[in-house]
mmCIF file of C-alpha atoms in Angstrom:
data_model
loop_
_atom_site.group_PDB
_atom_site.id
_atom_site.type_symbol
_atom_site.label_atom_id
_atom_site.label_comp_id
_atom_site.label_asym_id
_atom_site.label_seq_id
_atom_site.Cartn_x
_atom_site.Cartn_y
_atom_site.Cartn_z
ATOM 1 C CA MET Z 1 -10.662 4.726 3.049
ATOM 2 C CA ALA Z 2 -10.989 7.991 1.519
ATOM 3 C CA PRO Z 3 -8.344 8.176 -1.663
ATOM 4 C CA VAL Z 4 -4.272 9.193 -1.633
ATOM 5 C CA ILE Z 5 -3.741 10.684 -4.198
ATOM 6 C CA VAL Z 6 0.142 12.080 -4.958
ATOM 7 C CA VAL Z 7 0.526 14.922 -8.246
ATOM 8 C CA LEU Z 8 4.668 15.401 -8.808
ATOM 9 C CA GLY Z 9 5.901 16.876 -12.009
ATOM 10 C CA PRO Z 10 8.722 19.355 -12.464
ATOM 11 C CA THR Z 11 9.047 23.269 -11.902
ATOM 12 C CA GLY Z 12 6.441 24.703 -14.352
ATOM 13 C CA ALA Z 13 4.726 21.649 -14.733
ATOM 14 C CA GLY Z 14 1.260 22.809 -13.594
ATOM 15 C CA LYS Z 15 1.108 20.663 -10.570
ATOM 16 C CA SER Z 16 0.117 22.507 -8.213
ATOM 17 C CA ASP Z 17 -2.536 24.187 -10.661
ATOM 18 C CA GLN Z 18 -4.283 20.093 -11.643
ATOM 19 C CA ALA Z 19 -3.691 18.991 -7.528
ATOM 20 C CA LYS Z 20 -5.868 22.403 -6.689
ATOM 21 C CA ARG Z 21 -8.640 21.538 -9.367
ATOM 22 C CA LEU Z 22 -8.545 17.968 -8.144
ATOM 23 C CA ALA Z 23 -8.819 18.617 -4.504
ATOM 24 C CA ALA Z 24 -11.646 21.026 -5.043
ATOM 25 C CA ALA Z 25 -13.394 19.064 -7.960
ATOM 26 C CA LYS Z 26 -14.197 15.898 -5.350
ATOM 27 C CA GLY Z 27 -13.687 17.871 -1.882
ATOM 28 C CA TRP Z 28 -10.540 16.066 -1.005
ATOM 29 C CA THR Z 29 -7.914 18.060 1.069
ATOM 30 C CA ARG Z 30 -5.011 19.395 -0.488
ATOM 31 C CA VAL Z 31 -1.127 19.622 1.215
ATOM 32 C CA SER Z 32 1.371 21.226 -1.101
ATOM 33 C CA SER Z 33 4.745 21.169 0.193
ATOM 34 C CA GLY Z 34 5.621 24.721 -1.280
ATOM 35 C CA GLU Z 35 2.531 26.283 0.042
ATOM 36 C CA LEU Z 36 3.311 24.954 3.385
ATOM 37 C CA LEU Z 37 6.358 26.464 3.273
ATOM 38 C CA ARG Z 38 6.114 29.496 1.909
ATOM 39 C CA GLY Z 39 3.494 29.818 4.813
ATOM 40 C CA SER Z 40 5.944 28.386 7.407
ATOM 41 C CA GLY Z 41 7.074 32.248 9.026
ATOM 42 C CA ARG Z 42 10.544 30.556 8.915
ATOM 43 C CA PRO Z 43 11.983 33.965 7.266
ATOM 44 C CA GLU Z 44 14.848 32.009 6.530
ATOM 45 C CA LEU Z 45 13.939 29.505 4.097
ATOM 46 C CA ILE Z 46 11.568 31.662 3.111
ATOM 47 C CA GLU Z 47 14.625 33.756 1.242
ATOM 48 C CA ALA Z 48 16.073 30.684 0.607
ATOM 49 C CA VAL Z 49 13.803 29.161 -1.447
ATOM 50 C CA LYS Z 50 13.002 32.499 -3.159
ATOM 51 C CA GLN Z 51 16.749 32.609 -4.177
ATOM 52 C CA GLY Z 52 15.833 28.938 -5.678
ATOM 53 C CA ALA Z 53 17.346 27.058 -2.677
ATOM 54 C CA LEU Z 54 15.563 23.570 -2.225
ATOM 55 C CA ALA Z 55 13.627 23.455 0.941
ATOM 56 C CA PRO Z 56 15.772 20.912 2.930
ATOM 57 C CA THR Z 57 14.327 17.183 3.521
ATOM 58 C CA ASP Z 58 13.659 17.547 7.550
ATOM 59 C CA ILE Z 59 11.687 20.744 7.510
ATOM 60 C CA ILE Z 60 8.862 19.664 4.587
ATOM 61 C CA TRP Z 61 8.731 16.628 6.600
ATOM 62 C CA GLU Z 62 8.076 18.099 9.678
ATOM 63 C CA LEU Z 63 5.529 20.399 7.992
ATOM 64 C CA VAL Z 64 3.948 17.857 5.532
ATOM 65 C CA THR Z 65 3.728 15.168 8.248
ATOM 66 C CA THR Z 66 2.325 17.910 11.191
ATOM 67 C CA LYS Z 67 -0.572 19.470 8.394
ATOM 68 C CA LEU Z 68 -1.165 15.518 7.709
ATOM 69 C CA ARG Z 69 -1.738 14.091 11.090
ATOM 70 C CA THR Z 70 -4.425 16.722 11.471
ATOM 71 C CA ILE Z 71 -6.284 14.618 8.431
ATOM 72 C CA LYS Z 72 -9.003 12.339 9.149
ATOM 73 C CA ALA Z 73 -8.608 8.779 7.577
ATOM 74 C CA ASP Z 74 -12.060 9.115 5.568
ATOM 75 C CA GLU Z 75 -11.242 13.027 3.823
ATOM 76 C CA GLY Z 76 -9.803 12.453 0.184
ATOM 77 C CA LEU Z 77 -6.331 14.162 0.156
ATOM 78 C CA VAL Z 78 -4.509 14.870 -2.805
ATOM 79 C CA LEU Z 79 -0.188 15.558 -1.830
ATOM 80 C CA ASP Z 80 0.658 18.610 -3.997
ATOM 81 C CA GLY Z 81 5.003 18.421 -4.797
ATOM 82 C CA PHE Z 82 5.033 15.641 -1.817
ATOM 83 C CA PRO Z 83 6.907 13.396 -1.938
ATOM 84 C CA ARG Z 84 10.278 14.232 -3.436
ATOM 85 C CA LEU Z 85 12.561 11.729 -2.810
ATOM 86 C CA LEU Z 86 13.107 7.938 -1.901
ATOM 87 C CA ASN Z 87 12.808 8.209 1.644
ATOM 88 C CA GLU Z 88 9.733 10.688 2.058
ATOM 89 C CA ALA Z 89 8.514 8.170 0.007
ATOM 90 C CA GLN Z 90 9.209 5.085 2.382
ATOM 91 C CA ARG Z 91 8.150 7.344 5.930
ATOM 92 C CA LEU Z 92 5.320 8.701 4.454
ATOM 93 C CA ASP Z 93 4.435 4.488 3.659
ATOM 94 C CA ALA Z 94 4.709 3.977 6.968
ATOM 95 C CA LEU Z 95 2.684 7.261 8.190
ATOM 96 C CA LEU Z 96 -0.452 6.329 5.964
ATOM 97 C CA ALA Z 97 0.023 2.872 7.294
ATOM 98 C CA GLU Z 98 -0.520 3.608 10.584
ATOM 99 C CA GLY Z 99 -3.567 5.146 9.874
ATOM 100 C CA GLY Z 100 -4.535 2.226 7.715
ATOM 101 C CA ARG Z 101 -3.961 4.591 4.114
ATOM 102 C CA LYS Z 102 -2.305 3.738 1.398
ATOM 103 C CA ILE Z 103 -0.625 6.116 -2.311
ATOM 104 C CA ASP Z 104 -3.686 4.910 -4.320
ATOM 105 C CA ARG Z 105 -2.586 7.253 -7.422
ATOM 106 C CA VAL Z 106 0.770 9.241 -8.150
ATOM 107 C CA ILE Z 107 0.309 11.049 -11.570
ATOM 108 C CA GLU Z 108 2.857 12.661 -12.865
ATOM 109 C CA VAL Z 109 1.870 16.201 -14.302
ATOM 110 C CA PHE Z 110 5.253 16.195 -17.034
ATOM 111 C CA VAL Z 111 6.062 18.804 -19.685
ATOM 112 C CA PRO Z 112 9.223 19.428 -21.425
ATOM 113 C CA PRO Z 113 12.011 21.093 -20.367
ATOM 114 C CA ALA Z 114 11.258 24.448 -22.802
ATOM 115 C CA VAL Z 115 7.557 24.520 -21.820
ATOM 116 C CA ALA Z 116 7.858 24.733 -18.625
ATOM 117 C CA GLN Z 117 10.547 27.302 -18.010
ATOM 118 C CA GLN Z 118 7.820 29.514 -20.921
ATOM 119 C CA ARG Z 119 5.399 29.032 -18.371
ATOM 120 C CA LEU Z 120 7.748 30.528 -15.240
ATOM 121 C CA ASP Z 121 8.687 33.540 -17.585
ATOM 122 C CA HIS Z 122 4.681 34.830 -16.789
ATOM 123 C CA ARG Z 123 5.160 33.577 -13.413
ATOM 124 C CA GLY Z 124 7.117 36.289 -12.277
ATOM 125 C CA ARG Z 125 8.730 34.729 -9.160
ATOM 126 C CA ALA Z 126 12.019 35.410 -8.044
ATOM 127 C CA ASP Z 127 13.098 31.598 -7.673
ATOM 128 C CA ASP Z 128 12.157 31.087 -11.772
ATOM 129 C CA SER Z 129 15.265 32.488 -12.955
ATOM 130 C CA ALA Z 130 16.003 29.736 -15.841
ATOM 131 C CA GLU Z 131 19.261 29.000 -13.477
ATOM 132 C CA ALA Z 132 17.581 28.374 -10.703
ATOM 133 C CA VAL Z 133 14.825 25.920 -12.420
ATOM 134 C CA ALA Z 134 17.616 24.461 -13.915
ATOM 135 C CA ARG Z 135 18.908 23.352 -11.410
ATOM 136 C CA LYS Z 136 15.640 21.972 -9.953
ATOM 137 C CA ARG Z 137 14.969 20.441 -13.052
ATOM 138 C CA ARG Z 138 17.769 18.101 -12.803
ATOM 139 C CA TRP Z 139 17.706 17.909 -9.648
ATOM 140 C CA TYR Z 140 13.455 16.306 -10.268
ATOM 141 C CA ASP Z 141 14.875 14.025 -12.904
ATOM 142 C CA THR Z 142 16.873 12.868 -10.871
ATOM 143 C CA GLU Z 143 15.861 12.620 -7.149
ATOM 144 C CA THR Z 144 12.082 12.636 -8.197
ATOM 145 C CA ALA Z 145 12.320 9.530 -10.836
ATOM 146 C CA GLN Z 146 13.215 7.584 -7.918
ATOM 147 C CA VAL Z 147 10.027 8.162 -6.092
ATOM 148 C CA LEU Z 148 8.668 7.462 -9.633
ATOM 149 C CA LYS Z 149 10.070 4.044 -10.058
ATOM 150 C CA HIS Z 150 8.779 3.312 -5.690
ATOM 151 C CA TYR Z 151 5.512 3.653 -6.596
ATOM 152 C CA GLN Z 152 5.105 2.178 -10.123
ATOM 153 C CA PRO Z 153 2.568 -0.152 -9.635
ATOM 154 C CA VAL Z 154 0.105 2.568 -9.153
ATOM 155 C CA PHE Z 155 2.357 5.709 -11.021
ATOM 156 C CA MET Z 156 0.541 7.509 -14.336
ATOM 157 C CA GLN Z 157 1.988 9.407 -16.136
ATOM 158 C CA ILE Z 158 -0.035 12.868 -18.037
ATOM 159 C CA ASP Z 159 0.697 15.236 -20.685
ATOM 160 C CA GLY Z 160 0.613 18.439 -18.993
ATOM 161 C CA SER Z 161 1.728 20.254 -21.882
ATOM 162 C CA GLY Z 162 -2.550 21.583 -22.513
ATOM 163 C CA THR Z 163 -4.519 23.695 -21.644
ATOM 164 C CA PRO Z 164 -5.364 23.321 -18.030
ATOM 165 C CA ASP Z 165 -9.057 22.084 -18.337
ATOM 166 C CA GLU Z 166 -7.350 19.695 -21.228
ATOM 167 C CA VAL Z 167 -4.510 18.902 -18.521
ATOM 168 C CA PHE Z 168 -7.674 18.079 -15.968
ATOM 169 C CA GLU Z 169 -9.486 16.167 -18.252
ATOM 170 C CA LEU Z 170 -6.309 13.733 -19.067
ATOM 171 C CA LEU Z 171 -6.146 14.074 -14.812
ATOM 172 C CA GLU Z 172 -9.517 13.052 -13.995
ATOM 173 C CA ALA Z 173 -9.504 10.222 -16.576
ATOM 174 C CA THR Z 174 -6.209 8.630 -13.958
ATOM 175 C CA LEU Z 175 -8.752 8.015 -11.448
#
């Protein structure tokens, strides 16, 4: 079976950049929950996320699993920003097991809140206000921490504070 890699991190950590790099370098398919949401064609959801709200779990689950069902078992897979919650991780494990797959590695790209906010100030998206980022960080530190604990046997944290190239070297070393 081809590998399944999860890349997680708080808002502003650079997880999507690293997930893109990994997928491109390995020729694997990348599935980004954020991109699926923004491309969903559901204006009410897109607007809510622009305001800094978190997307409803059932909708994220629907978008991601619909996409996952189109990916063949012999394709390497990078999950970008998903699963976010413990129940999503458990459901994802079951879904992957149906196809004889499993999560091979969970990599957290971690940066301190000040570094994340500095990066986000330059990104300029509407959902990057200091208040929205702080709310998302608290949520991440509480909810996604349970996902990381769930995947402890295959979990590895890397320092995302360096340049994108430096962080990618650390990411590749975890594989």
